[in-house]
Coordinates of C-alpha atoms and ligand atoms in Angstrom, one line a residue:
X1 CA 82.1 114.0 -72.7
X2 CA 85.1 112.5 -74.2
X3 CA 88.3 114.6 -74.9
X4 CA 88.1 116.7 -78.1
X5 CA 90.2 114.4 -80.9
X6 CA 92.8 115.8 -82.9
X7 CA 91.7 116.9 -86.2
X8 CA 91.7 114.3 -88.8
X9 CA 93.6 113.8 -91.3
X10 CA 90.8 114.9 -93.8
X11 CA 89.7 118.1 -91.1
X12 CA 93.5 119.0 -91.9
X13 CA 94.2 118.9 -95.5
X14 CA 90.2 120.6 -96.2
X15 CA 92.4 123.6 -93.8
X16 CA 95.3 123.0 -96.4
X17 CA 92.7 123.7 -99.6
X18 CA 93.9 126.7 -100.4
X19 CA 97.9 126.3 -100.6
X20 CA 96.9 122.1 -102.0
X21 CA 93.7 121.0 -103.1
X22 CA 92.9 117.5 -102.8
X23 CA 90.8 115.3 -104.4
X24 CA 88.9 112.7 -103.2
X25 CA 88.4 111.2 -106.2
X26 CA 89.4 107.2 -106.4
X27 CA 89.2 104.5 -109.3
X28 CA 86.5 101.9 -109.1
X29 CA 87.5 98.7 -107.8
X30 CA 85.9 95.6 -108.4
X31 CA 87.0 92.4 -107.1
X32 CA 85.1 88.7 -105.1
X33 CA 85.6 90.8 -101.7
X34 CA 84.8 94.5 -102.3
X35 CA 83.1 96.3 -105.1
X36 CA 83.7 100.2 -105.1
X37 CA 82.1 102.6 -107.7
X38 CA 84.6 104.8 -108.8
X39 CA 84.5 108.7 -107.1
X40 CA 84.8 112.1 -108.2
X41 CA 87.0 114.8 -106.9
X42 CA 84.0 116.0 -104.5
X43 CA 83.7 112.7 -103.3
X44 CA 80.1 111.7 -105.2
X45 CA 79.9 107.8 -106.4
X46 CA 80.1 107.8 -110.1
X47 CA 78.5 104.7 -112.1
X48 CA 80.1 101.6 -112.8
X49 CA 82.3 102.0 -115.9
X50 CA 81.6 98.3 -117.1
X51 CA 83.1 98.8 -120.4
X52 CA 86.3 99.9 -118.8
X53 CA 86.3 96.6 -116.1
X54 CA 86.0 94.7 -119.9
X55 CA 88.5 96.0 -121.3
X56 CA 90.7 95.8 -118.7
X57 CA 90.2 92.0 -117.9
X58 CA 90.2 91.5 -122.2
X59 CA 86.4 89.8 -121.8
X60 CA 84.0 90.4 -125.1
X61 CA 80.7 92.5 -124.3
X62 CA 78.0 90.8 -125.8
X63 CA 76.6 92.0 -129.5
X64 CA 73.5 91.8 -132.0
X65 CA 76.4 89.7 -133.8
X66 CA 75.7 87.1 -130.7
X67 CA 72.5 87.4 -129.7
X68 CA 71.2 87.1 -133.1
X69 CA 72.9 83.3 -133.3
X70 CA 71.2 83.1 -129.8
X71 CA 68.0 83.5 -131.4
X72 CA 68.6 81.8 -134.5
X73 CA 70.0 78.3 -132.5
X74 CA 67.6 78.6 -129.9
X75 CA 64.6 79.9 -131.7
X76 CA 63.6 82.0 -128.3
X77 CA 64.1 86.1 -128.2
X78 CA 67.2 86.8 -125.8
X79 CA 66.0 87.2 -122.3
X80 CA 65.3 91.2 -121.3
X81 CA 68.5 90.7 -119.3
X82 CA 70.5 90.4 -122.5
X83 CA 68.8 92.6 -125.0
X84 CA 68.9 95.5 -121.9
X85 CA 72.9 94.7 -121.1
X86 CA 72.2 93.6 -117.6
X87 CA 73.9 90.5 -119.1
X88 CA 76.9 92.7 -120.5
X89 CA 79.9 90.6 -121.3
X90 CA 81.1 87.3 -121.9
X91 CA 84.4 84.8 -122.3
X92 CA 83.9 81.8 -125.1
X93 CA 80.3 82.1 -125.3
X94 CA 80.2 81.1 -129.0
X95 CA 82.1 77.9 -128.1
X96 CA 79.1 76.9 -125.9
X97 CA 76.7 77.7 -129.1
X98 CA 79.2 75.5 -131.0
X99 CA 78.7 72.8 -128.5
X100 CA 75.0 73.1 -128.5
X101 CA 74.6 73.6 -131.8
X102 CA 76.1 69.7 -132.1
X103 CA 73.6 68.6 -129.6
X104 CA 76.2 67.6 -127.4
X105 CA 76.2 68.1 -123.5
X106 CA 77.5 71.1 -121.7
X107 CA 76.9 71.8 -118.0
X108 CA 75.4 74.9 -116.3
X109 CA 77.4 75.9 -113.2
X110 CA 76.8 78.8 -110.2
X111 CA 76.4 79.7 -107.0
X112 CA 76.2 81.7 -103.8
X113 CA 77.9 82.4 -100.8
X114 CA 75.7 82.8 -97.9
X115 CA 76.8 85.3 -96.0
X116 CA 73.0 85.9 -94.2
X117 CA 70.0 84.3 -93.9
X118 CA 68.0 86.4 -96.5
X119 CA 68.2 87.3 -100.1
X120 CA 67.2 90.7 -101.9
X121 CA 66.4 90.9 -105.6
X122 CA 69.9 91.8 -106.3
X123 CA 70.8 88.1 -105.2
X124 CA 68.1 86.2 -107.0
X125 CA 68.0 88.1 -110.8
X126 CA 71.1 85.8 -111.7
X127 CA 69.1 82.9 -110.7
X128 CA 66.1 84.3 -112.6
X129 CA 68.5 84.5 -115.9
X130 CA 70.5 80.9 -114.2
X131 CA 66.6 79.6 -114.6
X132 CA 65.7 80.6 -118.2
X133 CA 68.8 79.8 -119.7
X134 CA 68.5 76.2 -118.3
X135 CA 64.6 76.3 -119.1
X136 CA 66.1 77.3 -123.1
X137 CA 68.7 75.1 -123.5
X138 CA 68.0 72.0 -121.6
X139 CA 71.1 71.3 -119.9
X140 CA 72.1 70.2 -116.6
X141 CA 73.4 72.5 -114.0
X142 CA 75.0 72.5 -110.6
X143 CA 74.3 75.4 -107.7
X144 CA 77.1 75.7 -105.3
X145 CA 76.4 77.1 -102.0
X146 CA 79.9 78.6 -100.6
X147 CA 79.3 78.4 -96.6
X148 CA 83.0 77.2 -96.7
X149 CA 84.1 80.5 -98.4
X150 CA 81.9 82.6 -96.3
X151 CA 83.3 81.1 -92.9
X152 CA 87.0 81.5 -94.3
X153 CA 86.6 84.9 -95.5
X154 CA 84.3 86.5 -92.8
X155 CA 86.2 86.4 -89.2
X156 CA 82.7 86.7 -87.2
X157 CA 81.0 84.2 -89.2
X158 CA 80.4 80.4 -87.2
X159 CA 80.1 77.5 -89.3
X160 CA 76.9 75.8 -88.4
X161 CA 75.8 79.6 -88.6
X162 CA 76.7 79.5 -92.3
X163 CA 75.1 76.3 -93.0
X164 CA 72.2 77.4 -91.9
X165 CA 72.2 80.6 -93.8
X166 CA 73.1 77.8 -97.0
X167 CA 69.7 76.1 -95.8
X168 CA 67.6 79.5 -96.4
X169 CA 69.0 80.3 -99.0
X170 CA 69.2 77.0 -101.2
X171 CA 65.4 77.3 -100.4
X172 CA 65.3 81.0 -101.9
X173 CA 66.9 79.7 -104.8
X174 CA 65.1 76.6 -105.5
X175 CA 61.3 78.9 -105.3
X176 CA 63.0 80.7 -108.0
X177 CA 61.7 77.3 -109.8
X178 CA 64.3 75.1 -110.9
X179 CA 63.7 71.6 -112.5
X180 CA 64.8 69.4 -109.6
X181 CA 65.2 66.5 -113.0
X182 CA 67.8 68.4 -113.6
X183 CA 69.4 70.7 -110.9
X184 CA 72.1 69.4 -108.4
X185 CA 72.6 72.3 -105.9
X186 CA 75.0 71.7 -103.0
X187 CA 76.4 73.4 -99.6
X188 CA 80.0 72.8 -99.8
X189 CA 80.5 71.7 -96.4
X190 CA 77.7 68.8 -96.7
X191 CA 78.8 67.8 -99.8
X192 CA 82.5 67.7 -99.3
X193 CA 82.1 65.0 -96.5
X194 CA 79.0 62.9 -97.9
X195 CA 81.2 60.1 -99.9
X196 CA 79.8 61.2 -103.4
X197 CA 83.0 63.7 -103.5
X198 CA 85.4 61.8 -104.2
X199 CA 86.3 63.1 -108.0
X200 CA 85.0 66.8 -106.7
X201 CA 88.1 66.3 -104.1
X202 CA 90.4 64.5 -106.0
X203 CA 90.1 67.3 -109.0
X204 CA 90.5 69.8 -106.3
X205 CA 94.3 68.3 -104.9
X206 CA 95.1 68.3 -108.2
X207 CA 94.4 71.8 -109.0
X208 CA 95.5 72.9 -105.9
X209 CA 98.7 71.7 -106.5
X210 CA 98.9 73.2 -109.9
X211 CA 98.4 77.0 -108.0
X212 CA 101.5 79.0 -106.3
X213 CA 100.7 81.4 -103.6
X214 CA 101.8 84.0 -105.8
X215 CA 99.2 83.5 -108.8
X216 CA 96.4 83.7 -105.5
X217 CA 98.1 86.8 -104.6
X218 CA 97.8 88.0 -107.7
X219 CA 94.6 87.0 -108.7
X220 CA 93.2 88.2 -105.3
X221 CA 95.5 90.5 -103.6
X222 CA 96.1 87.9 -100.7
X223 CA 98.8 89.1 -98.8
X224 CA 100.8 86.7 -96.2
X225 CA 98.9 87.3 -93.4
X226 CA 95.6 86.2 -95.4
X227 CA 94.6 82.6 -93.7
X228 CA 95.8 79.7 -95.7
X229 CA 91.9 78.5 -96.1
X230 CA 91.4 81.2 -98.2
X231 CA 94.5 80.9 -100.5
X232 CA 93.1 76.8 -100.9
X233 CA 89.5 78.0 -101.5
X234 CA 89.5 78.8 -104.8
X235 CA 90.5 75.3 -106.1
X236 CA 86.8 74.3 -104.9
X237 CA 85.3 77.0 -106.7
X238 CA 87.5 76.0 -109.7
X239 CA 87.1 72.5 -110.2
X240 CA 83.5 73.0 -109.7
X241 CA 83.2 73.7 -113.5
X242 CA 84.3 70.4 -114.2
X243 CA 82.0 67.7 -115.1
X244 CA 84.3 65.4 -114.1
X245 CA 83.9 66.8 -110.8
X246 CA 80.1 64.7 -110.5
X247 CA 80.4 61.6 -112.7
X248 CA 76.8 60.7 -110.4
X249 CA 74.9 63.4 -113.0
X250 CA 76.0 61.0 -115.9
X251 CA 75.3 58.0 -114.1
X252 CA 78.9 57.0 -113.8
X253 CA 80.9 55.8 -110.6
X254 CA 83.3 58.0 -108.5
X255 CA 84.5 54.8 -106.8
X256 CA 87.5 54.9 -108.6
X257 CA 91.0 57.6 -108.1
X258 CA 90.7 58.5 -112.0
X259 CA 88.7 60.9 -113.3
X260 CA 86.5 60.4 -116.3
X261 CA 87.9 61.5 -119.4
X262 CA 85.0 62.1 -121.7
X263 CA 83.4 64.6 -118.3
X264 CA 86.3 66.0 -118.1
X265 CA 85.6 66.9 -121.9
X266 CA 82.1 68.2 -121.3
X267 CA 82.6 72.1 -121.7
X268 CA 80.5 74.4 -118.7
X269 CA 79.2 77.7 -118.7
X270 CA 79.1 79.9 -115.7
X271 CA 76.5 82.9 -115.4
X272 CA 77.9 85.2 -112.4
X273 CA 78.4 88.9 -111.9
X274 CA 81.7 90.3 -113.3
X275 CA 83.2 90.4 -109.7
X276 CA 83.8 86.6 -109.7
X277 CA 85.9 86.7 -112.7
X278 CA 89.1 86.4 -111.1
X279 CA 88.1 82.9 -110.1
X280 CA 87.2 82.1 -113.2
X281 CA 90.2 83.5 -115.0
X282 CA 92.3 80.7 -112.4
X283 CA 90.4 77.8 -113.9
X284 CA 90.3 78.9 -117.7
X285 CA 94.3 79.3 -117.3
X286 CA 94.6 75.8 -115.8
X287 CA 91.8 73.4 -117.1
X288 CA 94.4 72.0 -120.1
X289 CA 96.9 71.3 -117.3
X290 CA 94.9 68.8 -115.4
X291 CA 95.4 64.9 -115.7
X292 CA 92.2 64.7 -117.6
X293 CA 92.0 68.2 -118.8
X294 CA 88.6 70.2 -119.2
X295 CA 88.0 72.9 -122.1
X296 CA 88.3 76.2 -120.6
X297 CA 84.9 77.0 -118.8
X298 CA 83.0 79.8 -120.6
X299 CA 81.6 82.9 -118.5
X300 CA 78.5 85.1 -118.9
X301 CA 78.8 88.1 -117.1
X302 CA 75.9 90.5 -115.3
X303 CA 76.4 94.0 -114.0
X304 CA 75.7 94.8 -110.4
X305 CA 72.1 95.1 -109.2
X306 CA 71.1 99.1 -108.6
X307 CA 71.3 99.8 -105.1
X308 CA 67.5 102.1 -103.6
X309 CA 70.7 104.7 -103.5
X310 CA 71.0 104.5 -107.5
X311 CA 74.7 105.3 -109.6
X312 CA 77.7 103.4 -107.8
X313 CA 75.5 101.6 -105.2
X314 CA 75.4 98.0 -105.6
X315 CA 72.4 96.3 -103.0
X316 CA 74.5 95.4 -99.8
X317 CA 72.6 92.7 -97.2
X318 CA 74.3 94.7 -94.6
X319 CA 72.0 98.1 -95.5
X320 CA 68.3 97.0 -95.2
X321 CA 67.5 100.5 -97.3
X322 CA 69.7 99.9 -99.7
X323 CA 67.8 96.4 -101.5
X324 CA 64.5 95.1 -101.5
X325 CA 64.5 91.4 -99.4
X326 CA 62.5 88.7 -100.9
X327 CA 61.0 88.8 -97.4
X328 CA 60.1 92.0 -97.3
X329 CA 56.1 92.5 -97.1
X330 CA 53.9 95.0 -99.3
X331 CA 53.8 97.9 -97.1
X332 CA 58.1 97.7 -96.6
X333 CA 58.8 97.7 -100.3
X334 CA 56.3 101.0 -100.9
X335 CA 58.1 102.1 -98.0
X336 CA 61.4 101.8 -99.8
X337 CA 60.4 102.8 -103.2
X338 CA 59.2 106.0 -101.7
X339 CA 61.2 106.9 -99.1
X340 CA 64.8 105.6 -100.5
X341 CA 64.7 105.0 -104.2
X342 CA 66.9 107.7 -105.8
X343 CA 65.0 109.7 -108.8
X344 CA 65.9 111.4 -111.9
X345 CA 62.9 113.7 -111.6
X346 CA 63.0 117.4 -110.7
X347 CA 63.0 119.0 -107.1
X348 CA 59.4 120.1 -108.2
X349 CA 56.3 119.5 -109.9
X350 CA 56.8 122.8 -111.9
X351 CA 60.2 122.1 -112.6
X352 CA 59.4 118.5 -113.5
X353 CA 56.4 119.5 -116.1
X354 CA 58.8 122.2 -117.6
X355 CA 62.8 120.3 -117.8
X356 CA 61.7 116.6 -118.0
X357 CA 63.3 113.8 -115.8
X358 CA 66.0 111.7 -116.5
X359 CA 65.1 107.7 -116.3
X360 CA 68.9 106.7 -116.9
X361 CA 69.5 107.6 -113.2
X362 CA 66.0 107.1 -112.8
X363 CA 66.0 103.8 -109.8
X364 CA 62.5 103.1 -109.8
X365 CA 62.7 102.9 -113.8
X366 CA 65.9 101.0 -113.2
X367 CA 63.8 98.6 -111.7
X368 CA 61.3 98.8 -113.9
X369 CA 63.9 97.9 -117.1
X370 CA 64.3 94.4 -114.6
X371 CA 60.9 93.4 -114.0
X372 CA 58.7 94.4 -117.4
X373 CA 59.5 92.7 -120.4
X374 CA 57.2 95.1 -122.5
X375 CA 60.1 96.8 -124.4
X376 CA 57.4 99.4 -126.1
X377 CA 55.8 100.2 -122.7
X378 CA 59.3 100.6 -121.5
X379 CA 60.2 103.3 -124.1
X380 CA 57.2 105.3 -123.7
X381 CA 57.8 105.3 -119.9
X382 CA 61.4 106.9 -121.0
X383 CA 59.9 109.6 -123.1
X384 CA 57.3 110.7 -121.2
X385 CA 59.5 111.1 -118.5
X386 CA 61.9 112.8 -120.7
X387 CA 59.0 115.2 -121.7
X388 CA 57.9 115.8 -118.2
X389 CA 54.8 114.2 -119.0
X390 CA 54.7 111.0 -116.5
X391 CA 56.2 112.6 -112.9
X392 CA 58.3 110.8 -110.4
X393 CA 55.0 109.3 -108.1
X394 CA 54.0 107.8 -111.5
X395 CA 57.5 106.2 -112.2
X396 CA 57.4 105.0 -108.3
X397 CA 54.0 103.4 -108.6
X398 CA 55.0 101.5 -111.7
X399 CA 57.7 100.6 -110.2
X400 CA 55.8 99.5 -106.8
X401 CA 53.5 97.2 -108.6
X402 CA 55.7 95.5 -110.6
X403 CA 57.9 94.7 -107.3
X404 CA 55.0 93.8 -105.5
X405 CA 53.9 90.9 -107.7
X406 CA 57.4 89.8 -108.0
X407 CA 58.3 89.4 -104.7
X408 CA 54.6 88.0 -103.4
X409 CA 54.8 85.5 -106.2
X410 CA 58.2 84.4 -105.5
X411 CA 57.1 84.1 -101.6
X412 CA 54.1 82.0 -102.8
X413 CA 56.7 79.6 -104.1
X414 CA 58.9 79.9 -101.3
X415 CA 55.9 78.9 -98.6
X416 CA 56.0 75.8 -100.6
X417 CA 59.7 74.4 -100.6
X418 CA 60.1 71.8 -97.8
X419 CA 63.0 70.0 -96.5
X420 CA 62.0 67.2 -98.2
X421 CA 62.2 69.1 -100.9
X422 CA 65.9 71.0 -100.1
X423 CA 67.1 66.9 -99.4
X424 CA 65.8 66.1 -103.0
X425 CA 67.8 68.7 -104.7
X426 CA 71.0 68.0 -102.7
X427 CA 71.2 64.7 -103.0
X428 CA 73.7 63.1 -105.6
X429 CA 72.1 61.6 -108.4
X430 CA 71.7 60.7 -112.1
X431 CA 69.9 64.3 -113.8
X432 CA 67.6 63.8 -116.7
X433 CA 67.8 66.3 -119.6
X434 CA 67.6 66.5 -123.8
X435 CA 69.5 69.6 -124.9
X436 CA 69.4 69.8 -128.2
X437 CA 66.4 68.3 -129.9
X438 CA 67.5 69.2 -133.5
X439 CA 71.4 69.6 -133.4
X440 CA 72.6 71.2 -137.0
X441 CA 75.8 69.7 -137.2
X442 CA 77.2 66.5 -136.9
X443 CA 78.4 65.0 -133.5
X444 CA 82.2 65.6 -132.9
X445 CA 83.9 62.0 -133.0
X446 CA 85.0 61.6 -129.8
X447 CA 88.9 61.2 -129.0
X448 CA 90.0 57.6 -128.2
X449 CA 89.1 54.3 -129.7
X450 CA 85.6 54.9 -131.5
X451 CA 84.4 54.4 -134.8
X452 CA 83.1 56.7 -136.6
X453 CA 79.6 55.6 -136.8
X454 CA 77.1 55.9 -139.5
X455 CA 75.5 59.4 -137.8
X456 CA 79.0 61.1 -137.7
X457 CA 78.6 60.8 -141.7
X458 CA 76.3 61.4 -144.4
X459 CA 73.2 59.6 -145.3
X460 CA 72.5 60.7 -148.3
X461 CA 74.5 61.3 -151.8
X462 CA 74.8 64.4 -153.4
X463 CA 71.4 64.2 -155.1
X464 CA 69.8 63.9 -151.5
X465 CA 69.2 59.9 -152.4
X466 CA 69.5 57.7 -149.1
X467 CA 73.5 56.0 -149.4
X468 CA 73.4 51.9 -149.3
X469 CA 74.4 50.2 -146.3
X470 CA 77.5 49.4 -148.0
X471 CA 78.4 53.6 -149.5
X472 CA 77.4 54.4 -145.9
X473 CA 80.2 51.6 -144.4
X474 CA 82.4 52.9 -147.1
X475 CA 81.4 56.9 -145.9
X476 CA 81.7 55.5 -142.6
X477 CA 85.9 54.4 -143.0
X478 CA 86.6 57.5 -145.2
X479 CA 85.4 59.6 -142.1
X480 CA 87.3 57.3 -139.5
X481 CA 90.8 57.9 -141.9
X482 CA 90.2 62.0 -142.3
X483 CA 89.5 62.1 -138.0
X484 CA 92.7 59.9 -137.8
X485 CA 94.9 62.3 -140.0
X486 CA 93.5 65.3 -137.8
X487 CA 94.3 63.8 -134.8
X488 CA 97.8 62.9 -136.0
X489 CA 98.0 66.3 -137.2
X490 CA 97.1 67.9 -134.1
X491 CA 99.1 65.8 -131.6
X492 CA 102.1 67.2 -134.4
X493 CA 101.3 70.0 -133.6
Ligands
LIG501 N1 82.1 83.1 -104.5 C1 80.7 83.3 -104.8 C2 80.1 84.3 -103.8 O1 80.7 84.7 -102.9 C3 79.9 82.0 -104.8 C4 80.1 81.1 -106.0 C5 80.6 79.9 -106.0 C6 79.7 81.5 -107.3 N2 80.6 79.4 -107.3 C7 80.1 80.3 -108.1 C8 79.1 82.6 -107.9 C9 79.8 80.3 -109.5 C10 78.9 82.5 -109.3 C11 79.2 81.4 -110.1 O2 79.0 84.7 -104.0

């Protein structure tokens, strides 16, 4: 036996109660590095207050007002993800639609850092929604693998280690079934030394120079002891929203030291959970300030994924009961559901049948409001529950099944992704995509020495007659003098 300790601090203020209470009770904090539900004074983990994390970062939450133009431009119902406010908030997300809506190119961007081998459900739902919106849209997009930012950030992490865990993981992410036409996924540290990086590098000096310490130690709460790899890092996950940061996607060389304008000009948006946002916040400050500067990226933001523990958890690698793995077999995630899933039914049958349960804090029907895109069978499951009529085993088997087929499907896929087929994806090339098959509006004439060509302008007259060559060559200057006077106006300004 050791030597009794000296009573803790806590031991000692719990004997101080009576003359000073104290609360235990601390704010949520949400940041890249640590993600704490906010907890009351008895020291229970409250729920995420996501409107509050909103308001205080000044995002938008996503409406019917938005979704609705979704629908209308993309003629497809918002994904369950949306219309259920796992998606929650957003930053220029209607400059995107613009964009689209002008059948003009915009690029997907996210990623991952790997900081273990294996992925849980919480890890691959914003690949899921990554998936569909590129499956909706048609639109290029670029996975970054962070082994770079996990080695800098983690002190017990070894860099081949990381890679590896980058390896499993890009092949986790590419079962999830993206179009390898039109994916480019990378590990940072193979990329940044395989001779296509050149504009990806050269972007990243630039932006790295455009960053004080003090705006990373704002942004971050780096202090001076914090290594200096970590202060650099977030150029690279910066400049990674630029297009100009892969001229190979549009064909174009990166042999040269300047950066292609018209990428630079191609706007990105960036699904990630709402812990990344200070990153993101870095590059929408600076993107006009770069020597070929890059429309402010737009963001799409997602809660965090329900820990097993339900309210304040969010699924940690580093607690097995807390998440169900993508590895994990049949018998392990009944197991789970079972044993760990937190319930919002009563202590007893009796009690259940006569009060009702409560699905909000309900985690099996947490996970149900994931996997089913039934929104009727959904409601009914909520009011029965409510009414004490379907019972917590019920809500668990649900819940079981619909995990089940997930994850087996997914490891169907997963059996199937090779090296060969890792190499393919990770190799720096020309993508092939359409966007927009029937853009609404007319192409924005480009800045620089182009004409305005015949499509920028009408075809027809007022009466819907097709113009002449010559009224379209006429329609044709008129346009080319009105774009001259804007741009005039707008350097003026
Ligand atoms: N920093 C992220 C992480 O630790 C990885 C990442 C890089 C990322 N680029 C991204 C996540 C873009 C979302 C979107 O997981």
């Amino acid at each position: 036996m050791t030597e009794p300790e000296p009573p803790s601090v806590a031991a000692l203020s719990l004997a101080d109660k009576a003359t000073a209470p104290v609360s235990k009770a601390t704010e949520q904090e949400i940041n890249p590095w640590d993600v704490q539900a906010a907890v009351d004074e008895d020291g229970n983990a409250l729920e995420f207050d996501y409107p509050a994390i909103s308001a205080k970062w000044n995002t938008k939450l996503i409406d019917n007002v938005i979704l609705e133009r979704f629908e209308r431009l993309t003629g497809r119902k918002p994904h369950r993800w949306l219309r259920r406010g796992l998606f929650f908030s957003q930053r220029d997300l209607d400059l995107i639609l613009d964009t689209h809506e002008r059948g003009e190119d915009w690029l997907l961007y996210t990623g991952r850092g790997p900081s273990s081998g294996s992925m849980h459900i919480g890890h691959s739902i914003p690949f899921e929604f990554t998936k569909w919106l590129q499956d909706v849209f048609d639109v290029p997009l670029v996975i970054m693998l962070t082994d770079d930012e996990k080695f800098l950030f983690k002190p017990e992490l070894k860099q081949a280690e990381v890679y590896e865990y980058a390896r499993e993981n890009a092949k986790d992410i590419i079962a999830i079934g993206f179009d390898p036409k039109k994916t480019f996924l990378y590990i940072d540290s193979e990329f940044f030394t395989s001779g296509h990086n050149r504009h990806f590098d050269l972007n990243s000096n630039e932006f790295m120079k455009l960053l004080t310490n003090n705006q990373i130690r704002g942004a971050f709460g780096f202090t001076g002891s914090t290594n200096v790899g970590s202060n650099a890092f977030a150029a690279k996950q910066c400049v990674a929203a630029f297009a100009s940061s892969y001229p190979f996607i549009w064909g174009e060389e990166g042999k040269s030291w300047n950066r292609h304008a018209k990428l630079a000009a191609i706007p990105c948006l960036i699904p990630c959970a709402i812990d990344q946002d200070p990153y993101f916040r870095l590059v929408r400050d600076n993107a006009s300030r770069m020597d070929q500067p890059s429309p402010k990226p737009a963001l799409i933001h997602s809660k965090f994924l329900t820990s097993l523990q339900g309210a304040g958890g969010k699924m940690s690698a580093s607690n097995p009961n807390s998440a169900i793995y993508l590895s994990d077999t049949e018998k392990q995630i009944k197991k789970k559901i079972n044993n760990h899933a937190f319930s919002g039914g009563q202590e007893t049958l009796e009690l259940h049948r006569e009060l009702g349960g409560n699905p909000n804090i309900d985690v099996p029907y947490q996970y149900i409001c994931y996997f089913d895109d039934d929104d009727e069978r959904l409601e009914k499951f909520a009011v029965d529950y409510r009414k004490g009529e379907m019972l917590t085993g019920d809500m668990k088997k649900e819940c079981i099944a619909l995990v089940t087929h997930y994850v087996k499907d997914f490891q169907e896929k997963r059996a199937k992704v090779t090296d060969e087929i890792l190499e393919v994806f990770m190799t720096p090339r020309k993508l092939e995509w359409n966007g927009n098959p029937n853009p609404t509006k007319p192409k924005k004439v480009e800045s620089g020495k182009q004409k305005g060509s015949a499509e920028e302008v009408a075809k027809v007259d007022e009466n819907g007659q097709p113009l002449t060559k010559n009224a379209m060559k006429k329609a044709a200057k008129l346009a080319e003098i009105e774009r001259k006077k804007k741009e005039k106006e707008a350097a003026k300004k």
